[in-house]
JSON list of C-alpha atoms in Angstrom, two decimals:
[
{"chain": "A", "resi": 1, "resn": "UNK", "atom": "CA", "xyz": [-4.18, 33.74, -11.18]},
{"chain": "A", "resi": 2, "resn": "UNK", "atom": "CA", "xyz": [-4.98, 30.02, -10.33]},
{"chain": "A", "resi": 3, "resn": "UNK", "atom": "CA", "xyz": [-8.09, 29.42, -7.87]},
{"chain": "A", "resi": 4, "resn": "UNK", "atom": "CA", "xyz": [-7.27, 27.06, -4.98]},
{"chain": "A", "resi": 5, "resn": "UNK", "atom": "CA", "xyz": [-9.23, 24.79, -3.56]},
{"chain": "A", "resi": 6, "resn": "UNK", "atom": "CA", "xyz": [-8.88, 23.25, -0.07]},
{"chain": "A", "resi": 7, "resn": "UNK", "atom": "CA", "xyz": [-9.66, 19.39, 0.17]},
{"chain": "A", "resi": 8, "resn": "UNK", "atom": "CA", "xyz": [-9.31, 16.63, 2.47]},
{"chain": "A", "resi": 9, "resn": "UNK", "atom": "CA", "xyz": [-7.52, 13.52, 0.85]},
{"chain": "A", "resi": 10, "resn": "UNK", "atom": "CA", "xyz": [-6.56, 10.74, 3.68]},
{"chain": "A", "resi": 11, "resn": "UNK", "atom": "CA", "xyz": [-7.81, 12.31, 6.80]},
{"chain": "A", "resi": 12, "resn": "UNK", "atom": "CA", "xyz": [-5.03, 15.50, 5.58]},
{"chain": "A", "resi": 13, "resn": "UNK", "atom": "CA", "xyz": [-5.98, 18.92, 4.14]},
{"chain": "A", "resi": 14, "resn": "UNK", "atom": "CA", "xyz": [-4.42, 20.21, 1.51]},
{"chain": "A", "resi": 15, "resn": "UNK", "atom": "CA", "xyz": [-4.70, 23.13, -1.14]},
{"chain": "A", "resi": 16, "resn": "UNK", "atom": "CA", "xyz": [-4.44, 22.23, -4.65]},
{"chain": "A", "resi": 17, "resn": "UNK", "atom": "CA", "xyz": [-4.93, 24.31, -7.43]},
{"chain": "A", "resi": 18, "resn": "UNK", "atom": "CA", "xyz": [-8.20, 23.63, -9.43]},
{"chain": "A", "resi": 19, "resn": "UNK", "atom": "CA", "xyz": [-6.90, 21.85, -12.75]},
{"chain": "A", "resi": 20, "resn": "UNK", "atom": "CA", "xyz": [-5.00, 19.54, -10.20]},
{"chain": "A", "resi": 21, "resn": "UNK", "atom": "CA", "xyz": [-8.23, 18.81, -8.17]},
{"chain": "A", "resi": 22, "resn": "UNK", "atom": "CA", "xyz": [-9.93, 18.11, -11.74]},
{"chain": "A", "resi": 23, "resn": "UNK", "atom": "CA", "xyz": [-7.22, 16.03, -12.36]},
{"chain": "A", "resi": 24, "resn": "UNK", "atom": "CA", "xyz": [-7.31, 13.56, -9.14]},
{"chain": "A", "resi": 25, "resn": "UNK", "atom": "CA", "xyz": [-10.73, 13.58, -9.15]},
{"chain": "A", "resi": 26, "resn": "UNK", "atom": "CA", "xyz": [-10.85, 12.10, -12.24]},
{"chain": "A", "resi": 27, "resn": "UNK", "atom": "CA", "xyz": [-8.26, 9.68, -11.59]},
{"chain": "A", "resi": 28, "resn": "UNK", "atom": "CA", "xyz": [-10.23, 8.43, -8.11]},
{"chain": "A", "resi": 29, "resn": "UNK", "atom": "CA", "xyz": [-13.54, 8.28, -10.43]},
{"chain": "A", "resi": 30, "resn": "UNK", "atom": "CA", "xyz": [-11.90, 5.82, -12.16]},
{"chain": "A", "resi": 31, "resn": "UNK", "atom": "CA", "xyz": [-10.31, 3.78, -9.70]},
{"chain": "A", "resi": 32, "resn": "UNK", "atom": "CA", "xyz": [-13.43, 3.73, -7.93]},
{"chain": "A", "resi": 33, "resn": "UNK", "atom": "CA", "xyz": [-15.07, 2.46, -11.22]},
{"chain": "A", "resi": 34, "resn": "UNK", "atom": "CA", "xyz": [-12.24, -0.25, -11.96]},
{"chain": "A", "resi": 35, "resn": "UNK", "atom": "CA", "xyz": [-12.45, -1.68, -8.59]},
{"chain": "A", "resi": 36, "resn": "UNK", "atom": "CA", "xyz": [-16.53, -1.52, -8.72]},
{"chain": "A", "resi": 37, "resn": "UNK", "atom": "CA", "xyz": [-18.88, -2.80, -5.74]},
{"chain": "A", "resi": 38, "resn": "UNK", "atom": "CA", "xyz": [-16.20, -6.00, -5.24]},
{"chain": "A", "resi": 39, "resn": "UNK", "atom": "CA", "xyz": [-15.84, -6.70, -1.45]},
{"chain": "A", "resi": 40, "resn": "UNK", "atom": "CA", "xyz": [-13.03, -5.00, -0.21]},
{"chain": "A", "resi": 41, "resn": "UNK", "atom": "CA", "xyz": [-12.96, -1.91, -2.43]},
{"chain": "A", "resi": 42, "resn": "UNK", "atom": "CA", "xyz": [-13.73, 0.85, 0.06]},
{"chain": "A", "resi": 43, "resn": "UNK", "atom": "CA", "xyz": [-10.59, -0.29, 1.64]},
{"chain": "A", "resi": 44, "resn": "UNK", "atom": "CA", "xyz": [-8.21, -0.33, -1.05]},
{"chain": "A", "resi": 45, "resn": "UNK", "atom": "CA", "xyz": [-10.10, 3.53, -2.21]},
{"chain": "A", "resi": 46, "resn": "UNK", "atom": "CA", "xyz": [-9.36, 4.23, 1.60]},
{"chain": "A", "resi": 47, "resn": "UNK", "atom": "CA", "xyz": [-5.46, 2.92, 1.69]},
{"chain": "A", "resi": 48, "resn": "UNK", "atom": "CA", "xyz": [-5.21, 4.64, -2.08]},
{"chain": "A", "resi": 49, "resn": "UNK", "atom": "CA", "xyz": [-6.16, 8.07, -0.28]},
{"chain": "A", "resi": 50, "resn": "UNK", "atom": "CA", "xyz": [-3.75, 7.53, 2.40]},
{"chain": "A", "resi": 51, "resn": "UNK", "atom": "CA", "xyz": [-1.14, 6.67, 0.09]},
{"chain": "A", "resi": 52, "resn": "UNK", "atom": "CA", "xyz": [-1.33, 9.41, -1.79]},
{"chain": "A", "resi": 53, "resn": "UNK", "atom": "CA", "xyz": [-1.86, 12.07, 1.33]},
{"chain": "A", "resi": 54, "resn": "UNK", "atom": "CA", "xyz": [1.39, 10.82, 2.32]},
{"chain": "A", "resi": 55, "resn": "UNK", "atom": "CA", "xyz": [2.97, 11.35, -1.03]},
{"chain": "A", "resi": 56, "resn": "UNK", "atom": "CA", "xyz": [1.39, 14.96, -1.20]},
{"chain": "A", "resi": 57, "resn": "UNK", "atom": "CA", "xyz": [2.61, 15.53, 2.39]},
{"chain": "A", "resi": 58, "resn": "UNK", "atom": "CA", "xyz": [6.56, 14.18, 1.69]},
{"chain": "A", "resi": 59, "resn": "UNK", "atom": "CA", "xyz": [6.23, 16.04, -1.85]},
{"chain": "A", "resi": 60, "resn": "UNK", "atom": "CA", "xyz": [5.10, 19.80, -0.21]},
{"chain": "A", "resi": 61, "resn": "UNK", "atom": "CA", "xyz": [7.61, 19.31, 2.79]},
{"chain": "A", "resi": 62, "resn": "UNK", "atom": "CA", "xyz": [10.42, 19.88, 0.25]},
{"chain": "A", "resi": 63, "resn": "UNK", "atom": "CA", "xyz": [8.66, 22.29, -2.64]},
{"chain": "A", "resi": 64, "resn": "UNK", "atom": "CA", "xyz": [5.58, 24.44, -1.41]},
{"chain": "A", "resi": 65, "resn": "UNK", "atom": "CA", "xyz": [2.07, 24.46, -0.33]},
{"chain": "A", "resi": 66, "resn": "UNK", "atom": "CA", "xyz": [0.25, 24.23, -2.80]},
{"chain": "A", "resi": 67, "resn": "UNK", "atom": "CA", "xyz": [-0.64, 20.40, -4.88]},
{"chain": "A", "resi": 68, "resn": "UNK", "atom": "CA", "xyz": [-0.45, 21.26, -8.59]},
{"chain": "A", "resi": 69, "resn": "UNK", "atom": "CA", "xyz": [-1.20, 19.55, -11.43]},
{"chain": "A", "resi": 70, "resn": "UNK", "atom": "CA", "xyz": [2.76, 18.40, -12.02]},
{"chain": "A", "resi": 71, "resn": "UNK", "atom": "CA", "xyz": [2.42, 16.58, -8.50]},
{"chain": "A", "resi": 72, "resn": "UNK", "atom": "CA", "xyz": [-0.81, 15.10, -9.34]},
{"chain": "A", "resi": 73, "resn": "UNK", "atom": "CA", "xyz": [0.56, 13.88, -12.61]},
{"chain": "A", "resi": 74, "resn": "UNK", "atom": "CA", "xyz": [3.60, 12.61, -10.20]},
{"chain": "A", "resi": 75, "resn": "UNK", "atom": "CA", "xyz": [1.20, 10.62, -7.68]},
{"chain": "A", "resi": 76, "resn": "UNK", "atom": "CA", "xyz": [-0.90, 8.98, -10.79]},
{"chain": "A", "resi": 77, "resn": "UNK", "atom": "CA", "xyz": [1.78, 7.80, -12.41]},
{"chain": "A", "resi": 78, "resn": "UNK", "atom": "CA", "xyz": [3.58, 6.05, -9.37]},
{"chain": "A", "resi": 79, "resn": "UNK", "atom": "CA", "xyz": [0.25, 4.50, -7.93]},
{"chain": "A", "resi": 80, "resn": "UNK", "atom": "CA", "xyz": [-1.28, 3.43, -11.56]},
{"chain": "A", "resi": 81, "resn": "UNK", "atom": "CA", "xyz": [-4.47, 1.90, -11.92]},
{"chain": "A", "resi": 82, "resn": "UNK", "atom": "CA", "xyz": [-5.33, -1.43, -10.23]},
{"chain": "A", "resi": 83, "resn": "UNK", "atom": "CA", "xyz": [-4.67, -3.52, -13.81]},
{"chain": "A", "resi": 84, "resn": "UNK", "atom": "CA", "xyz": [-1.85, -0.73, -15.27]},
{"chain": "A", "resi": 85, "resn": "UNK", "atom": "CA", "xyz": [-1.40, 2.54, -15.87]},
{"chain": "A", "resi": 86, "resn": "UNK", "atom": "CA", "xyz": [-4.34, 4.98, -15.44]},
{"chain": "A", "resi": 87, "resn": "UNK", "atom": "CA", "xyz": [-5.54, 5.77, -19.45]},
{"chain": "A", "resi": 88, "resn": "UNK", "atom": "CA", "xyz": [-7.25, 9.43, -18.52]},
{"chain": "A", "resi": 89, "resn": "UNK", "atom": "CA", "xyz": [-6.91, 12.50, -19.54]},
{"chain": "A", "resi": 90, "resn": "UNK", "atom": "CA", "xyz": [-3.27, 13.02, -20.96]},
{"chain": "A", "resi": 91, "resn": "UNK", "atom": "CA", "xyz": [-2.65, 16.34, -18.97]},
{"chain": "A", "resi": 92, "resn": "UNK", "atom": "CA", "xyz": [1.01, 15.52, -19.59]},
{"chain": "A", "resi": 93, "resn": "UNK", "atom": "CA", "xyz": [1.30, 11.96, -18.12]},
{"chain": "A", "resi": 94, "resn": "UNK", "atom": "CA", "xyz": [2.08, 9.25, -20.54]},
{"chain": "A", "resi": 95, "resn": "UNK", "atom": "CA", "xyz": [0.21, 6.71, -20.94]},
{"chain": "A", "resi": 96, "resn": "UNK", "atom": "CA", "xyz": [3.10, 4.19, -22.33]},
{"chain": "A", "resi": 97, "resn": "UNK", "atom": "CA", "xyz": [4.57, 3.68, -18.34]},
{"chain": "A", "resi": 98, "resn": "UNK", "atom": "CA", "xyz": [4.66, 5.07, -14.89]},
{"chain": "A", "resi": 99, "resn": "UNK", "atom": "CA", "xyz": [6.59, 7.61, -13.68]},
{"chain": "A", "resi": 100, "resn": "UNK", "atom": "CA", "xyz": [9.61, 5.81, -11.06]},
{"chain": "A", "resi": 101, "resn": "UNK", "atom": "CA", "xyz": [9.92, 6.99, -7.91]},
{"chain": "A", "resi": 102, "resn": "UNK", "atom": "CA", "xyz": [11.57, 4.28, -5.64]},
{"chain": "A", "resi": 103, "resn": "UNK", "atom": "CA", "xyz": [14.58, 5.11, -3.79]},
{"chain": "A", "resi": 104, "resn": "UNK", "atom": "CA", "xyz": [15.69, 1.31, -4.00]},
{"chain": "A", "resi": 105, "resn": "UNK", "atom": "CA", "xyz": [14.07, -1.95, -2.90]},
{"chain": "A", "resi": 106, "resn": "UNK", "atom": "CA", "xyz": [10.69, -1.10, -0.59]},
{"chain": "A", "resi": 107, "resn": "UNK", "atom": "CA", "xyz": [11.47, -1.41, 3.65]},
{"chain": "A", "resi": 108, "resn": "UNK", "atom": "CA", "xyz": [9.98, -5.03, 4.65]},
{"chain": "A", "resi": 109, "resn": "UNK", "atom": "CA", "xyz": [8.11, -4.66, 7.87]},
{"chain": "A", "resi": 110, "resn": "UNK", "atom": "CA", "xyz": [7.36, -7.57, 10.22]},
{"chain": "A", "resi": 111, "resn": "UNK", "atom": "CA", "xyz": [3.34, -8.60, 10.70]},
{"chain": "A", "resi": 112, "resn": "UNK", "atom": "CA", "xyz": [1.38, -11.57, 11.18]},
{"chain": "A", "resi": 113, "resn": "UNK", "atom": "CA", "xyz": [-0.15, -12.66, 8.00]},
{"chain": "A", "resi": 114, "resn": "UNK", "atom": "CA", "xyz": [-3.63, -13.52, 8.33]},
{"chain": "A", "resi": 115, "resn": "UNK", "atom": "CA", "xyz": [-3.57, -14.91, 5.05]},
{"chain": "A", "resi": 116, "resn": "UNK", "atom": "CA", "xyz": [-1.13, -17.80, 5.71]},
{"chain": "A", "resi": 117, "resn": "UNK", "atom": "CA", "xyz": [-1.60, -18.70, 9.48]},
{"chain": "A", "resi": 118, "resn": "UNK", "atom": "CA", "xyz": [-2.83, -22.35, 11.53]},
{"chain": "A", "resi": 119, "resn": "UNK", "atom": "CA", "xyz": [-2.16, -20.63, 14.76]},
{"chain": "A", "resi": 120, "resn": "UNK", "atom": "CA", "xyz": [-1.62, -16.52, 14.87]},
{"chain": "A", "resi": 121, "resn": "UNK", "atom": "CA", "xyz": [-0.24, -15.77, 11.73]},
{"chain": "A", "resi": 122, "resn": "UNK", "atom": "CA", "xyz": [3.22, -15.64, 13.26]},
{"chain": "A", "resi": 123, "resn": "UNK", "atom": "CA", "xyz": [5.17, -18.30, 10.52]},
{"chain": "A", "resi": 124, "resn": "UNK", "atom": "CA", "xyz": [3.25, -16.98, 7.70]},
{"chain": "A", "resi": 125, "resn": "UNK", "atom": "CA", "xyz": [4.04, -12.97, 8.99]},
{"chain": "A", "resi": 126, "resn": "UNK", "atom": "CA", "xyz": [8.33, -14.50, 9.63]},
{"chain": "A", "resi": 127, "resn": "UNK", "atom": "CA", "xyz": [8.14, -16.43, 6.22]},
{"chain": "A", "resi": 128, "resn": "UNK", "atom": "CA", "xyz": [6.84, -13.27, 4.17]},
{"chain": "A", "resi": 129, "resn": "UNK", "atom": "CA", "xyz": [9.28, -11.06, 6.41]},
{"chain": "A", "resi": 130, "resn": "UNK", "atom": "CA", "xyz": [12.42, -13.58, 5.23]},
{"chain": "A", "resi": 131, "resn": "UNK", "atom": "CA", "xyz": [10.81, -14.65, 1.83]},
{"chain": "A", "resi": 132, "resn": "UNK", "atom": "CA", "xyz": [11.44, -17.86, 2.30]},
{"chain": "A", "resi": 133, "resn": "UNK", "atom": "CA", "xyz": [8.60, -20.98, 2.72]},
{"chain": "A", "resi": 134, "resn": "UNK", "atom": "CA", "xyz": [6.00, -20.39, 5.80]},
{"chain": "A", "resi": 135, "resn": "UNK", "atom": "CA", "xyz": [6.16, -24.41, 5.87]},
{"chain": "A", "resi": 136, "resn": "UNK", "atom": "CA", "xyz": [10.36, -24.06, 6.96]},
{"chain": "A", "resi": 137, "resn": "UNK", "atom": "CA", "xyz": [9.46, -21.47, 9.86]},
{"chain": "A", "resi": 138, "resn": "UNK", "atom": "CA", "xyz": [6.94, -23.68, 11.07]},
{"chain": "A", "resi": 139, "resn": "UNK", "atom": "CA", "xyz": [9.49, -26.93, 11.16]},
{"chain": "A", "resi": 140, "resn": "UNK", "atom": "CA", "xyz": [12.19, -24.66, 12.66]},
{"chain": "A", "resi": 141, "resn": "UNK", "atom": "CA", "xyz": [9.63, -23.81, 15.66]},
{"chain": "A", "resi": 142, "resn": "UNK", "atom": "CA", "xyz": [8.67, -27.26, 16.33]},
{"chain": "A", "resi": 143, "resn": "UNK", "atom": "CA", "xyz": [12.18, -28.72, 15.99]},
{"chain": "A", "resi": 144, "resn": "UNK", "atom": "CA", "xyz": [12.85, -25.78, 18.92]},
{"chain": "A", "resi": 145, "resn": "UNK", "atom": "CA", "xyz": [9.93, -26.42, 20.34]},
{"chain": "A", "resi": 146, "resn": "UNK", "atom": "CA", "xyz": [11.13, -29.88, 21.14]},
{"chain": "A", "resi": 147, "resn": "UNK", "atom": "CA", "xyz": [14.40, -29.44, 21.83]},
{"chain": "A", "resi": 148, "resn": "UNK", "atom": "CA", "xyz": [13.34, -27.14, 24.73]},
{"chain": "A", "resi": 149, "resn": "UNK", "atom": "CA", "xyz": [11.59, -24.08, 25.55]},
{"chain": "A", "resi": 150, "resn": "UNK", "atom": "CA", "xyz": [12.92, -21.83, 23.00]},
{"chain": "A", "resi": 151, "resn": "UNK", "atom": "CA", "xyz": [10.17, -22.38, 20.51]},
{"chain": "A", "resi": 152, "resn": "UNK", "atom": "CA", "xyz": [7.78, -21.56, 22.50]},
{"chain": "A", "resi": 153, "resn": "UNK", "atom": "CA", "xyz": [9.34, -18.23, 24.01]},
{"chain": "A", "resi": 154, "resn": "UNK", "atom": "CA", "xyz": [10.50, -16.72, 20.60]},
{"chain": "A", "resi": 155, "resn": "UNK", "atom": "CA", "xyz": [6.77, -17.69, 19.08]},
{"chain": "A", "resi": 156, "resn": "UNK", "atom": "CA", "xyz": [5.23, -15.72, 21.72]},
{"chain": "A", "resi": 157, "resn": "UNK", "atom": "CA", "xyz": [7.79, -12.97, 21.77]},
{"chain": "A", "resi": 158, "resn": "UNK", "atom": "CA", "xyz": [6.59, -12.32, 17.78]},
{"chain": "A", "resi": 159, "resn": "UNK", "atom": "CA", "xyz": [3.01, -13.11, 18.31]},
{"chain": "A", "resi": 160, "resn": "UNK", "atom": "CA", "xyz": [3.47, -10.05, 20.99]},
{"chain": "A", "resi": 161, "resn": "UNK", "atom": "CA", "xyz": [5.34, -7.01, 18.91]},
{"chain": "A", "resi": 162, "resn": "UNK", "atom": "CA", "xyz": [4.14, -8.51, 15.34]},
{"chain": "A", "resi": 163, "resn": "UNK", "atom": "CA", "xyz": [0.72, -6.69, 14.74]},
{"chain": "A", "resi": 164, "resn": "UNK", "atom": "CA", "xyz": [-1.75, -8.12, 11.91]},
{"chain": "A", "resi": 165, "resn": "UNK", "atom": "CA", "xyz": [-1.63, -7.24, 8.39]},
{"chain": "A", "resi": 166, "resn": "UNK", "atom": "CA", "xyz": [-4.99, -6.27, 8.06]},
{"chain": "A", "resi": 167, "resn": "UNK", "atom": "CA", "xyz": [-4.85, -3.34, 5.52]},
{"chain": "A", "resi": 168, "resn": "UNK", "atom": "CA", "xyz": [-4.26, -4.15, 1.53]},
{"chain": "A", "resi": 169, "resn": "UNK", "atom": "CA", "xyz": [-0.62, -1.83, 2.29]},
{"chain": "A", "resi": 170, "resn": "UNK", "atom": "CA", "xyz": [0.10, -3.24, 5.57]},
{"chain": "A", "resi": 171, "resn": "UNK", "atom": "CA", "xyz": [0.24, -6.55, 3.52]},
{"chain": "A", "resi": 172, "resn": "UNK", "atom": "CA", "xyz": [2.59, -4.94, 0.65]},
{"chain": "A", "resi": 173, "resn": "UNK", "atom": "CA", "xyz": [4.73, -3.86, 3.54]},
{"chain": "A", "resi": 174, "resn": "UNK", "atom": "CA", "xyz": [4.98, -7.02, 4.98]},
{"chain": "A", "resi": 175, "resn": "UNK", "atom": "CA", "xyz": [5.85, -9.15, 1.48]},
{"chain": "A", "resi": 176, "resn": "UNK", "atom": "CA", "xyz": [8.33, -6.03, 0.37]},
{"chain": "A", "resi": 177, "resn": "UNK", "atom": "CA", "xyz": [6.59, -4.82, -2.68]},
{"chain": "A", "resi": 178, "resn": "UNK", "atom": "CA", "xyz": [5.54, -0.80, -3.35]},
{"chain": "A", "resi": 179, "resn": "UNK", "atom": "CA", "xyz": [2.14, 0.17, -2.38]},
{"chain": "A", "resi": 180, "resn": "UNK", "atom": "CA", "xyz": [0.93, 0.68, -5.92]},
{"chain": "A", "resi": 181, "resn": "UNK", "atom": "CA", "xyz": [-2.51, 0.46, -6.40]},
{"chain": "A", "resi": 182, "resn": "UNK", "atom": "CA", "xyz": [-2.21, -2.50, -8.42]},
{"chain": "A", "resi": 183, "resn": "UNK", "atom": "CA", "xyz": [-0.55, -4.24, -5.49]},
{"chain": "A", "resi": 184, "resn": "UNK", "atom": "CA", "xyz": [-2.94, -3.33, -3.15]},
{"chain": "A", "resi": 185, "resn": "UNK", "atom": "CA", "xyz": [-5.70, -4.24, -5.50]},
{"chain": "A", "resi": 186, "resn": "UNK", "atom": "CA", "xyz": [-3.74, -7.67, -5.45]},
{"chain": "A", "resi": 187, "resn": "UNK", "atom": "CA", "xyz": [-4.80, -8.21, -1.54]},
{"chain": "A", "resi": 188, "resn": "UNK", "atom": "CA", "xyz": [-7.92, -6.28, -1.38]},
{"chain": "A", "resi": 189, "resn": "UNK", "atom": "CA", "xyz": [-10.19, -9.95, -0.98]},
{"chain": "A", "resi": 190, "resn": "UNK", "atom": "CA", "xyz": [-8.13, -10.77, 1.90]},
{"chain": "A", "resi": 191, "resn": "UNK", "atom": "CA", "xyz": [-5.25, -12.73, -0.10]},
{"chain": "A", "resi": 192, "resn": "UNK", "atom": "CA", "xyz": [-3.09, -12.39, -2.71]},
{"chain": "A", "resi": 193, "resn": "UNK", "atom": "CA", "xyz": [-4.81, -13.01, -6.20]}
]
């Protein structure tokens, strides 16, 4: 027999078997350690616990109840560490690579990007949306902007539903690129390093 322990990961409870919790724990030690004191890291340790609450909650939904150690192994090898793979413990994860779980190209989402904005973020949040220049949305709202009210209207129509990237995976969502924690490491100072 296995103990269980319950634990809260991302505002979620879950059970996990004890060699599992070992495991994790480990693996957010070190995280926590890579990222050190450096402004922004209790964000990116708080959007890495989400992350991986929703992965734990998508994984039991079609297996069991129970996190084990293969699932933790699973979830450490598809986040990483912030600069690679995560080097710990080799409780059957390699160390060469990550483990791939994408079903295809990562959904875009549509925010303002604080990162990139004069006004609201709106032609930054549209130019990261499209991947294409911020400078080219601005020039197409100003060349609409003049030839009548259209500009205007469509600006504030975005600036309305588009909410602010503010979190290190909002702001993978918005440019299209997986949540790793590498990524979000990428945007925890606000921008993209």
């Amino acid at each position: 027999m296995k103990r269980t322990l319950n634990i809260g990961i991302g505002k979620r409870s879950f059970v996990m078997d004890e060699d599992a919790y070992q495991k994790l724990n480990g693996y957010l030690g070190a995280f926590r350690k890579e990222l050190g004191g450096a402004y922004g890291s209790d964000e990116v340790m708080d959007d890495l616990e989400m992350r991986i609450a929703d992965i734990f909650s998508e994984r039991l939904a079609n297996t069991g109840n129970v996190v084990d150690i293969r699932l933790v192994n699973e979830v450490i090898s598809q986040l990483g560490m912030p600069n690679g793979p995560y080097n710990g413990s080799n409780d059957g994860f390699e160390e060469s690579g990550r483990w791939e779980y994408r079903k295809g190209k990562p959904k875009r989402r549509l925010y303002r990007n604080p990162d990139d904005k004069i006004l609201f973020g709106v032609c930054g949040g549209l130019g990261a949306y499209l991947d294409i220049d911020s400078a080219i949305i601005r020039l197409i709202f100003v060349v609409l902007l003049v030839l009548g009210s259209a500009g205007f209207w469509i600006y504030l129509v975005l600036l309305i539903i588009a909410p602010i990237a503010r979190t290190p995976v909002e702001k993978c969502e918005m440019m299209g690129i997986e949540p790793t924690a590498e990524n979000m490491n990428r945007f925890r100072n606000g921008g993209c390093n």
